CSV table of C-alpha atoms in Angstrom, one decimal:
chain,number,residue,atom,x,y,z
A,1,LYS,CA,0.0,0.0,0.0
A,2,GLN,CA,1.2,3.5,-0.9
A,3,GLU,CA,2.4,5.6,2.1
A,4,VAL,CA,3.0,9.3,1.9
A,5,THR,CA,5.1,11.2,4.4
A,6,GLN,CA,5.5,14.9,4.7
A,7,ILE,CA,8.3,16.7,6.5
A,8,PRO,CA,8.4,18.8,8.5
A,9,ALA,CA,5.0,18.4,10.3
A,10,ALA,CA,5.1,22.1,11.2
A,11,LEU,CA,7.1,25.1,10.1
A,12,SER,CA,7.3,28.7,11.3
A,13,VAL,CA,9.2,31.3,9.3
A,14,PRO,CA,9.4,35.1,9.2
A,15,GLU,CA,7.7,36.8,6.3
A,16,GLY,CA,9.8,37.0,3.1
A,17,GLU,CA,11.7,33.8,3.5
A,18,ASN,CA,11.9,31.2,0.8
A,19,LEU,CA,11.0,27.7,2.0
A,20,VAL,CA,10.8,24.1,0.9
A,21,LEU,CA,8.2,21.5,1.9
A,22,ASN,CA,9.0,17.9,1.4
A,23,CYS,CA,6.9,14.9,0.4
A,24,SER,CA,8.0,11.3,0.0
A,25,PHE,CA,6.1,8.2,-1.2
A,26,THR,CA,6.9,4.5,-0.9
A,27,ASP,CA,5.7,3.3,-4.3
A,28,SER,CA,7.3,5.1,-7.2
A,29,ALA,CA,4.7,3.7,-9.7
A,30,ILE,CA,2.5,6.8,-9.4
A,31,TYR,CA,0.2,8.4,-11.9
A,32,ASN,CA,0.1,11.9,-10.5
A,33,LEU,CA,1.1,14.0,-7.6
A,34,GLN,CA,-0.9,17.0,-6.4
A,35,TRP,CA,-0.2,19.6,-3.8
A,36,PHE,CA,-3.1,21.2,-1.9
A,37,ARG,CA,-3.6,23.9,0.6
A,38,GLN,CA,-6.1,23.6,3.5
A,39,ASP,CA,-7.1,26.5,5.7
A,40,PRO,CA,-8.4,25.6,9.2
A,41,GLY,CA,-11.8,24.0,9.0
A,42,LYS,CA,-12.1,24.3,5.3
A,43,GLY,CA,-11.8,22.1,2.2
A,44,LEU,CA,-8.8,21.6,0.1
A,45,THR,CA,-7.6,24.0,-2.7
A,46,SER,CA,-5.5,22.5,-5.4
A,47,LEU,CA,-2.2,24.3,-5.9
A,48,LEU,CA,-0.2,22.3,-8.4
A,49,LEU,CA,-0.6,19.0,-10.2
A,50,ILE,CA,2.3,17.1,-11.6
A,51,GLN,CA,1.7,14.2,-14.0
A,52,SER,CA,4.0,11.3,-13.8
A,53,SER,CA,5.7,12.2,-17.0
A,54,GLN,CA,6.6,15.7,-15.7
A,55,ARG,CA,9.3,16.9,-13.5
A,56,GLU,CA,8.0,20.2,-12.2
A,57,GLN,CA,5.2,22.7,-12.3
A,58,THR,CA,5.1,26.4,-11.5
A,59,SER,CA,2.4,28.7,-10.5
A,60,GLY,CA,3.3,32.2,-9.3
A,61,ARG,CA,5.5,32.0,-6.3
A,62,LEU,CA,5.0,28.2,-6.1
A,63,ASN,CA,7.2,25.6,-7.7
A,64,ALA,CA,6.7,21.8,-7.3
A,65,SER,CA,9.2,19.2,-8.4
A,66,LEU,CA,8.8,15.5,-8.8
A,67,ASP,CA,11.5,12.7,-8.7
A,68,LYS,CA,9.6,9.5,-9.2
A,69,SER,CA,12.7,7.3,-9.0
A,70,SER,CA,13.5,8.5,-5.5
A,71,GLY,CA,9.9,8.8,-4.4
A,72,ARG,CA,10.1,12.5,-3.6
A,73,SER,CA,8.5,15.8,-4.3
A,74,THR,CA,9.2,19.3,-3.0
A,75,LEU,CA,7.1,22.4,-2.9
A,76,TYR,CA,9.1,25.6,-3.0
A,77,ILE,CA,7.4,28.8,-1.8
A,78,ALA,CA,9.3,32.0,-2.7
A,79,ALA,CA,9.0,35.2,-0.7
A,80,SER,CA,6.6,33.8,1.8
A,81,GLN,CA,3.7,36.0,3.1
A,82,PRO,CA,1.4,35.7,6.1
A,83,GLY,CA,-1.4,34.8,3.8
A,84,ASP,CA,0.5,31.6,2.9
A,85,SER,CA,-0.1,30.3,6.5
A,86,ALA,CA,-2.1,27.1,6.1
A,87,THR,CA,-1.6,23.3,6.0
A,88,TYR,CA,-0.1,22.0,2.8
A,89,LEU,CA,-1.0,18.5,1.8
A,90,CYS,CA,0.7,16.2,-0.8
A,91,ALA,CA,-1.3,13.4,-2.5
A,92,VAL,CA,-0.3,10.8,-5.0
A,93,THR,CA,-2.4,8.5,-7.2
A,94,SER,CA,-1.2,4.9,-7.6
A,95,GLY,CA,-2.5,1.4,-7.8
A,96,ASN,CA,-5.9,0.5,-9.2
A,97,PHE,CA,-8.7,3.0,-9.8
A,98,ASN,CA,-6.5,6.2,-9.4
A,99,LYS,CA,-7.1,6.5,-5.6
A,100,PHE,CA,-5.3,9.4,-4.0
A,101,TYR,CA,-3.2,8.8,-1.0
A,102,PHE,CA,-2.6,11.8,1.3
A,103,GLY,CA,0.3,12.8,3.5
A,104,SER,CA,-0.5,14.2,7.0
A,105,GLY,CA,0.5,17.7,5.9
A,106,THR,CA,2.9,20.4,6.8
A,107,LYS,CA,1.4,23.2,8.9
A,108,LEU,CA,3.0,26.5,7.8
A,109,ASN,CA,3.0,29.7,9.9
A,110,VAL,CA,4.4,32.8,8.2
A,111,LYS,CA,5.0,35.5,10.8
A,112,PRO,CA,4.6,39.2,9.8
B,1,GLU,CA,-14.0,28.9,-7.1
B,2,ALA,CA,-15.8,25.6,-6.4
B,3,ASP,CA,-17.7,23.6,-9.0
B,4,ILE,CA,-18.4,21.0,-6.4
B,5,TYR,CA,-20.9,21.8,-3.7
B,6,GLN,CA,-21.4,20.3,-0.3
B,7,THR,CA,-24.4,21.0,2.0
B,8,PRO,CA,-24.8,21.6,4.8
B,9,ARG,CA,-21.6,23.4,5.7
B,10,TYR,CA,-22.1,22.7,9.4
B,11,LEU,CA,-24.5,20.2,11.1
B,12,VAL,CA,-25.1,19.5,14.8
B,13,ILE,CA,-27.4,16.5,15.3
B,14,GLY,CA,-28.5,14.2,18.1
B,15,THR,CA,-27.4,10.6,18.5
B,16,GLY,CA,-29.5,8.1,16.6
B,17,LYS,CA,-30.7,10.5,13.9
B,18,LYS,CA,-30.4,9.7,10.2
B,19,ILE,CA,-28.5,12.2,8.2
B,20,THR,CA,-27.6,12.7,4.6
B,21,LEU,CA,-24.6,14.8,3.5
B,22,GLU,CA,-25.1,16.2,0.0
B,23,CYS,CA,-22.4,16.5,-2.7
B,24,SER,CA,-23.0,17.8,-6.2
B,25,GLN,CA,-20.6,18.7,-9.0
B,26,THR,CA,-21.3,20.5,-12.2
B,27,MET,CA,-18.2,19.4,-14.1
B,28,GLY,CA,-19.5,16.1,-15.4
B,29,HIS,CA,-16.8,14.2,-13.6
B,30,ASP,CA,-17.2,10.4,-13.5
B,31,LYS,CA,-15.1,9.8,-10.4
B,32,MET,CA,-16.3,11.0,-7.0
B,33,TYR,CA,-14.9,10.5,-3.5
B,34,TRP,CA,-15.7,11.0,0.1
B,35,TYR,CA,-13.0,11.6,2.7
B,36,GLN,CA,-13.2,11.8,6.4
B,37,GLN,CA,-10.8,14.1,8.3
B,38,ASP,CA,-10.5,14.7,12.0
B,39,PRO,CA,-9.1,18.1,13.1
B,40,GLY,CA,-5.4,18.3,12.3
B,41,MET,CA,-5.3,14.7,11.1
B,42,GLU,CA,-5.0,12.9,7.8
B,43,LEU,CA,-7.7,12.5,5.2
B,44,HIS,CA,-9.0,9.0,5.0
B,45,LEU,CA,-10.9,7.7,1.9
B,46,ILE,CA,-14.3,6.2,3.0
B,47,HIS,CA,-16.2,5.8,-0.3
B,48,TYR,CA,-15.6,6.3,-4.0
B,49,SER,CA,-17.5,6.0,-7.2
B,50,TYR,CA,-16.4,5.6,-10.8
B,51,GLY,CA,-19.8,6.4,-12.4
B,52,VAL,CA,-23.5,5.9,-12.1
B,53,ASN,CA,-24.5,2.9,-10.1
B,54,SER,CA,-20.8,2.2,-9.1
B,55,THR,CA,-19.8,2.6,-5.5
B,56,GLU,CA,-16.9,1.1,-3.5
B,57,LYS,CA,-15.8,1.3,0.1
B,58,GLY,CA,-12.6,3.1,0.8
B,59,ASP,CA,-9.6,2.3,3.0
B,60,LEU,CA,-11.2,3.5,6.2
B,61,SER,CA,-14.0,1.5,7.5
B,62,SER,CA,-17.1,3.6,7.8
B,63,GLU,CA,-20.7,3.0,8.9
B,64,SER,CA,-21.9,5.4,6.3
B,65,THR,CA,-23.4,4.4,2.9
B,66,VAL,CA,-23.4,6.2,-0.5
B,67,SER,CA,-25.4,6.1,-3.7
B,68,ARG,CA,-24.7,7.3,-7.2
B,69,ILE,CA,-27.9,7.5,-9.2
B,70,ARG,CA,-26.9,10.6,-11.2
B,71,THR,CA,-23.4,11.6,-12.4
B,72,GLU,CA,-23.5,14.9,-10.6
B,73,HIS,CA,-24.8,13.7,-7.2
B,74,PHE,CA,-23.0,11.6,-4.6
B,75,PRO,CA,-24.8,11.7,-1.2
B,76,LEU,CA,-23.5,10.1,1.9
B,77,THR,CA,-25.9,8.7,4.5
B,78,LEU,CA,-25.5,7.8,8.2
B,79,GLU,CA,-28.5,5.7,9.3
B,80,SER,CA,-27.9,6.3,13.0
B,81,ALA,CA,-25.5,9.0,13.9
B,82,ARG,CA,-23.2,8.5,16.9
B,83,PRO,CA,-20.7,10.8,18.6
B,84,SER,CA,-17.8,8.8,17.0
B,85,HIS,CA,-19.1,10.1,13.7
B,86,THR,CA,-18.1,13.7,14.6
B,87,SER,CA,-15.7,14.8,12.0
B,88,GLN,CA,-15.3,16.8,8.8
B,89,TYR,CA,-16.5,15.1,5.6
B,90,LEU,CA,-14.9,16.2,2.3
B,91,CYS,CA,-16.3,15.4,-1.1
B,92,ALA,CA,-14.1,15.4,-4.2
B,93,SER,CA,-14.4,14.7,-7.9
B,94,MET,CA,-11.9,13.9,-10.6
B,95,ARG,CA,-11.8,13.6,-14.4
B,96,GLY,CA,-8.4,13.0,-15.9
B,97,TYR,CA,-5.7,13.8,-13.5
B,98,GLY,CA,-6.5,16.1,-10.6
B,99,TYR,CA,-8.9,16.3,-7.7
B,100,THR,CA,-11.4,19.1,-7.1
B,101,PHE,CA,-12.6,19.3,-3.5
B,102,GLY,CA,-15.8,20.8,-2.0
B,103,SER,CA,-15.7,23.0,1.1
B,104,GLY,CA,-16.6,20.2,3.4
B,105,THR,CA,-19.3,19.4,6.0
B,106,ARG,CA,-18.4,19.7,9.6
B,107,LEU,CA,-20.6,17.2,11.5
B,108,THR,CA,-21.0,17.2,15.3
B,109,VAL,CA,-23.1,14.4,16.9
B,110,VAL,CA,-24.2,15.2,20.4
């Protein structure tokens, strides 16, 4: 069974810092990897989707990379802002029926 | 901007009541999913569907049931709510590669 791990579990940085969130998965035979943002008590907002044939995706200040062979993905956030404070979740699809497997998330706090 | 809608947004209900959580999407997606998430914890897949009249149980055992009579509608039902059912329930749909999530229903059973 696919297992997804996110490190660190929590991160607190001052505003303006560049930061990296890490995601690892045990089965490299994935179809896709998706990064989400979740604000407290809310649903999930999709940030970036990387298909298995791709190595990275960029959207604004966010850049996500994928290394299938090593079972790793990183989410890079440039020039962090207090509004970036949220929990960031990584999810991969693998196995039959394209089920997503989620990590437990990284809770980010960006201090003004 | 959500094209997948969940109602109600919040629900407080007494033990033993029957409840149905609604999920609808306007994107024509075939695949739909229900996840359960306790505060600060991981998402757990409890039900999924690959199309009309197709439903499967997920990885986390759940006392809820689902139906998929129409492509756009995937309701989740608890026949007899218990305090252990208190959680957030998230609905998602997918066509192609990525998920789209609803805003969730936060259920409290007292």
